[in-house]
């Protein structure tokens, strides 16, 4: 197993991928969205951070966070969000697959994968590439044909702030842009 070390940069901007346990397809349900929103809101009360971009897909989410100056503790925030989500999800009757004996022994629920993927954003170009990756992800997974059609993403927020044209990567009209390819980092995130 590789010796992976997370990079912590106070006040940094990070890209994250969180995946559900066994890729259960629940994150875009109304209950999951409500639980996730509540978990993030509660976390931000005591440990603030900005979320410039996010996309929810049925079995995983991608997001970009910016932490406050001098703060580098994204791991605690992710642990809090996963834990709060799981408690609220289960209390509201959300589905949980059977737990393995290892998870029972470790007192872990079967809602999220144990780990998460993180990447420290290095510059504006890196930020822009990850933004594009997030907003194009529903198209990549065949959930919609254009980014504007996916309601569980920050794409419309970026369009209204003129960060994207509403027609970015759109195939609804006569324009047929080539699909985006993210070979430089794609296999690490999925």
Short mmCIF file of N, CA, C and O in Angstrom, two decimals, residues 99-146:
data_model
loop_
_atom_site.label_atom_id
_atom_site.label_comp_id
_atom_site.label_asym_id
_atom_site.label_seq_id
_atom_site.Cartn_x
_atom_site.Cartn_y
_atom_site.Cartn_z
N UNK A 99 -23.93 -4.08 7.64
CA UNK A 99 -22.54 -3.76 7.97
C UNK A 99 -21.72 -5.04 8.02
O UNK A 99 -22.18 -6.07 8.51
N UNK A 100 -20.49 -4.94 7.56
CA UNK A 100 -19.56 -6.06 7.66
C UNK A 100 -19.16 -6.23 9.12
O UNK A 100 -19.31 -5.32 9.95
N UNK A 101 -18.59 -7.38 9.44
CA UNK A 101 -18.13 -7.60 10.81
C UNK A 101 -17.04 -6.60 11.19
O UNK A 101 -16.95 -6.17 12.33
N UNK A 102 -16.23 -6.21 10.22
CA UNK A 102 -15.19 -5.22 10.47
C UNK A 102 -15.82 -3.88 10.86
O UNK A 102 -15.36 -3.22 11.80
N UNK A 103 -16.85 -3.47 10.15
CA UNK A 103 -17.51 -2.20 10.48
C UNK A 103 -18.21 -2.29 11.83
O UNK A 103 -18.22 -1.32 12.59
N UNK A 104 -18.81 -3.42 12.13
CA UNK A 104 -19.44 -3.59 13.44
C UNK A 104 -18.38 -3.48 14.52
O UNK A 104 -18.55 -2.76 15.51
N UNK A 105 -17.25 -4.19 14.34
CA UNK A 105 -16.16 -4.17 15.31
C UNK A 105 -15.60 -2.76 15.50
O UNK A 105 -15.26 -2.36 16.62
N UNK A 106 -15.48 -2.01 14.41
CA UNK A 106 -14.92 -0.64 14.47
C UNK A 106 -15.98 0.40 14.84
O UNK A 106 -15.68 1.59 14.89
N UNK A 107 -17.21 -0.04 15.07
CA UNK A 107 -18.34 0.83 15.39
C UNK A 107 -18.53 1.86 14.27
O UNK A 107 -18.64 3.07 14.52
N UNK A 108 -18.54 1.38 13.04
CA UNK A 108 -18.73 2.23 11.86
C UNK A 108 -20.04 1.86 11.19
O UNK A 108 -20.39 0.69 11.08
N UNK A 109 -20.72 2.86 10.71
CA UNK A 109 -21.95 2.65 9.96
C UNK A 109 -21.58 2.30 8.51
O UNK A 109 -20.42 2.43 8.10
N UNK A 110 -22.57 1.93 7.73
CA UNK A 110 -22.35 1.55 6.33
C UNK A 110 -23.03 2.56 5.40
O UNK A 110 -23.83 2.21 4.54
N UNK A 111 -22.70 3.83 5.61
CA UNK A 111 -23.26 4.89 4.76
C UNK A 111 -22.18 5.47 3.84
O UNK A 111 -22.42 5.69 2.67
N UNK A 112 -21.00 5.73 4.38
CA UNK A 112 -19.91 6.35 3.62
C UNK A 112 -18.72 5.39 3.51
O UNK A 112 -18.48 4.61 4.42
N UNK A 113 -17.97 5.52 2.43
CA UNK A 113 -16.67 4.85 2.39
C UNK A 113 -15.81 5.46 3.49
O UNK A 113 -15.97 6.63 3.85
N UNK A 114 -14.89 4.67 4.01
CA UNK A 114 -14.07 5.14 5.13
C UNK A 114 -13.23 6.36 4.79
O UNK A 114 -13.05 7.24 5.58
N UNK A 115 -12.68 6.38 3.65
CA UNK A 115 -11.73 7.43 3.29
C UNK A 115 -12.39 8.45 2.35
O UNK A 115 -13.52 8.30 1.96
N UNK A 116 -11.62 9.45 1.99
CA UNK A 116 -12.06 10.43 1.01
C UNK A 116 -10.83 10.84 0.20
O UNK A 116 -9.70 10.63 0.61
N UNK A 117 -11.09 11.39 -0.97
CA UNK A 117 -10.01 11.85 -1.82
C UNK A 117 -9.89 13.36 -1.64
O UNK A 117 -10.90 14.08 -1.60
N UNK A 118 -8.69 13.85 -1.56
CA UNK A 118 -8.43 15.29 -1.43
C UNK A 118 -7.31 15.68 -2.36
O UNK A 118 -6.40 14.90 -2.64
N UNK A 119 -7.39 16.89 -2.86
CA UNK A 119 -6.35 17.48 -3.70
C UNK A 119 -6.24 18.95 -3.31
O UNK A 119 -7.25 19.65 -3.25
N UNK A 120 -5.06 19.42 -3.04
CA UNK A 120 -4.84 20.82 -2.73
C UNK A 120 -4.76 21.61 -4.03
O UNK A 120 -3.94 21.30 -4.89
N UNK A 121 -5.62 22.60 -4.16
CA UNK A 121 -5.63 23.44 -5.36
C UNK A 121 -4.38 24.32 -5.32
O UNK A 121 -4.11 24.98 -4.32
N UNK A 122 -3.65 24.31 -6.42
CA UNK A 122 -2.35 25.00 -6.43
C UNK A 122 -2.38 26.41 -7.01
O UNK A 122 -1.57 27.25 -6.62
N UNK A 123 -3.29 26.67 -7.96
CA UNK A 123 -3.33 27.99 -8.59
C UNK A 123 -4.68 28.15 -9.29
O UNK A 123 -5.53 27.27 -9.25
N UNK A 124 -4.86 29.29 -9.97
CA UNK A 124 -6.14 29.58 -10.61
C UNK A 124 -6.47 28.57 -11.72
O UNK A 124 -7.61 28.16 -11.86
N UNK A 125 -5.48 28.16 -12.48
CA UNK A 125 -5.74 27.18 -13.55
C UNK A 125 -6.20 25.85 -12.95
O UNK A 125 -7.13 25.23 -13.45
N UNK A 126 -5.57 25.42 -11.89
CA UNK A 126 -5.95 24.19 -11.20
C UNK A 126 -7.39 24.32 -10.66
O UNK A 126 -8.21 23.41 -10.80
N UNK A 127 -7.70 25.47 -10.07
CA UNK A 127 -9.05 25.73 -9.57
C UNK A 127 -10.07 25.64 -10.71
O UNK A 127 -11.10 24.96 -10.59
N UNK A 128 -9.77 26.30 -11.84
CA UNK A 128 -10.69 26.29 -12.98
C UNK A 128 -10.90 24.88 -13.53
O UNK A 128 -12.02 24.51 -13.88
N UNK A 129 -9.84 24.09 -13.61
CA UNK A 129 -9.97 22.71 -14.10
C UNK A 129 -10.86 21.88 -13.18
O UNK A 129 -11.67 21.09 -13.64
N UNK A 130 -10.71 22.07 -11.88
CA UNK A 130 -11.54 21.31 -10.94
C UNK A 130 -12.99 21.79 -10.95
O UNK A 130 -13.92 20.99 -10.80
N UNK A 131 -13.19 23.08 -11.16
CA UNK A 131 -14.54 23.62 -11.32
C UNK A 131 -15.21 22.98 -12.53
O UNK A 131 -16.37 22.53 -12.46
N UNK A 132 -14.50 22.95 -13.65
CA UNK A 132 -15.03 22.31 -14.86
C UNK A 132 -15.33 20.84 -14.62
O UNK A 132 -16.37 20.32 -15.04
N UNK A 133 -14.42 20.16 -13.93
CA UNK A 133 -14.62 18.75 -13.64
C UNK A 133 -15.90 18.54 -12.83
O UNK A 133 -16.71 17.66 -13.13
N UNK A 134 -16.09 19.34 -11.80
CA UNK A 134 -17.29 19.23 -10.96
C UNK A 134 -18.54 19.45 -11.79
O UNK A 134 -19.48 18.66 -11.73
N UNK A 135 -18.57 20.51 -12.56
CA UNK A 135 -19.80 20.86 -13.27
C UNK A 135 -20.07 19.98 -14.49
O UNK A 135 -21.22 19.86 -14.92
N UNK A 136 -19.05 19.34 -15.01
CA UNK A 136 -19.24 18.43 -16.15
C UNK A 136 -19.51 16.99 -15.70
O UNK A 136 -19.96 16.16 -16.48
N UNK A 137 -19.30 16.70 -14.43
CA UNK A 137 -19.39 15.32 -13.93
C UNK A 137 -20.73 14.64 -14.20
O UNK A 137 -20.75 13.47 -14.58
N UNK A 138 -21.88 15.30 -14.03
CA UNK A 138 -23.15 14.63 -14.35
C UNK A 138 -23.26 14.25 -15.82
O UNK A 138 -23.88 13.23 -16.15
N UNK A 139 -22.66 15.04 -16.70
CA UNK A 139 -22.64 14.70 -18.13
C UNK A 139 -21.75 13.48 -18.35
O UNK A 139 -22.13 12.52 -19.02
N UNK A 140 -20.59 13.50 -17.74
CA UNK A 140 -19.64 12.39 -17.86
C UNK A 140 -20.27 11.06 -17.44
O UNK A 140 -20.04 10.02 -18.04
N UNK A 141 -21.08 11.11 -16.39
CA UNK A 141 -21.72 9.89 -15.88
C UNK A 141 -23.02 9.55 -16.60
O UNK A 141 -23.71 8.60 -16.21
N UNK A 142 -23.38 10.32 -17.63
CA UNK A 142 -24.56 10.02 -18.42
C UNK A 142 -25.88 10.34 -17.72
O UNK A 142 -26.93 9.84 -18.12
N UNK A 143 -25.85 11.18 -16.71
CA UNK A 143 -27.07 11.53 -15.98
C UNK A 143 -27.87 12.61 -16.70
O UNK A 143 -29.10 12.68 -16.56
N UNK A 144 -27.19 13.46 -17.44
CA UNK A 144 -27.80 14.53 -18.25
C UNK A 144 -26.92 14.73 -19.48
O UNK A 144 -25.80 14.22 -19.53
N UNK A 145 -27.43 15.48 -20.45
CA UNK A 145 -26.60 15.73 -21.63
C UNK A 145 -25.91 17.09 -21.58
O UNK A 145 -24.97 17.33 -22.33
N UNK A 146 -26.36 17.98 -20.67
CA UNK A 146 -25.76 19.31 -20.54
C UNK A 146 -25.64 19.66 -19.06
O UNK A 146 -26.53 19.31 -18.26
#
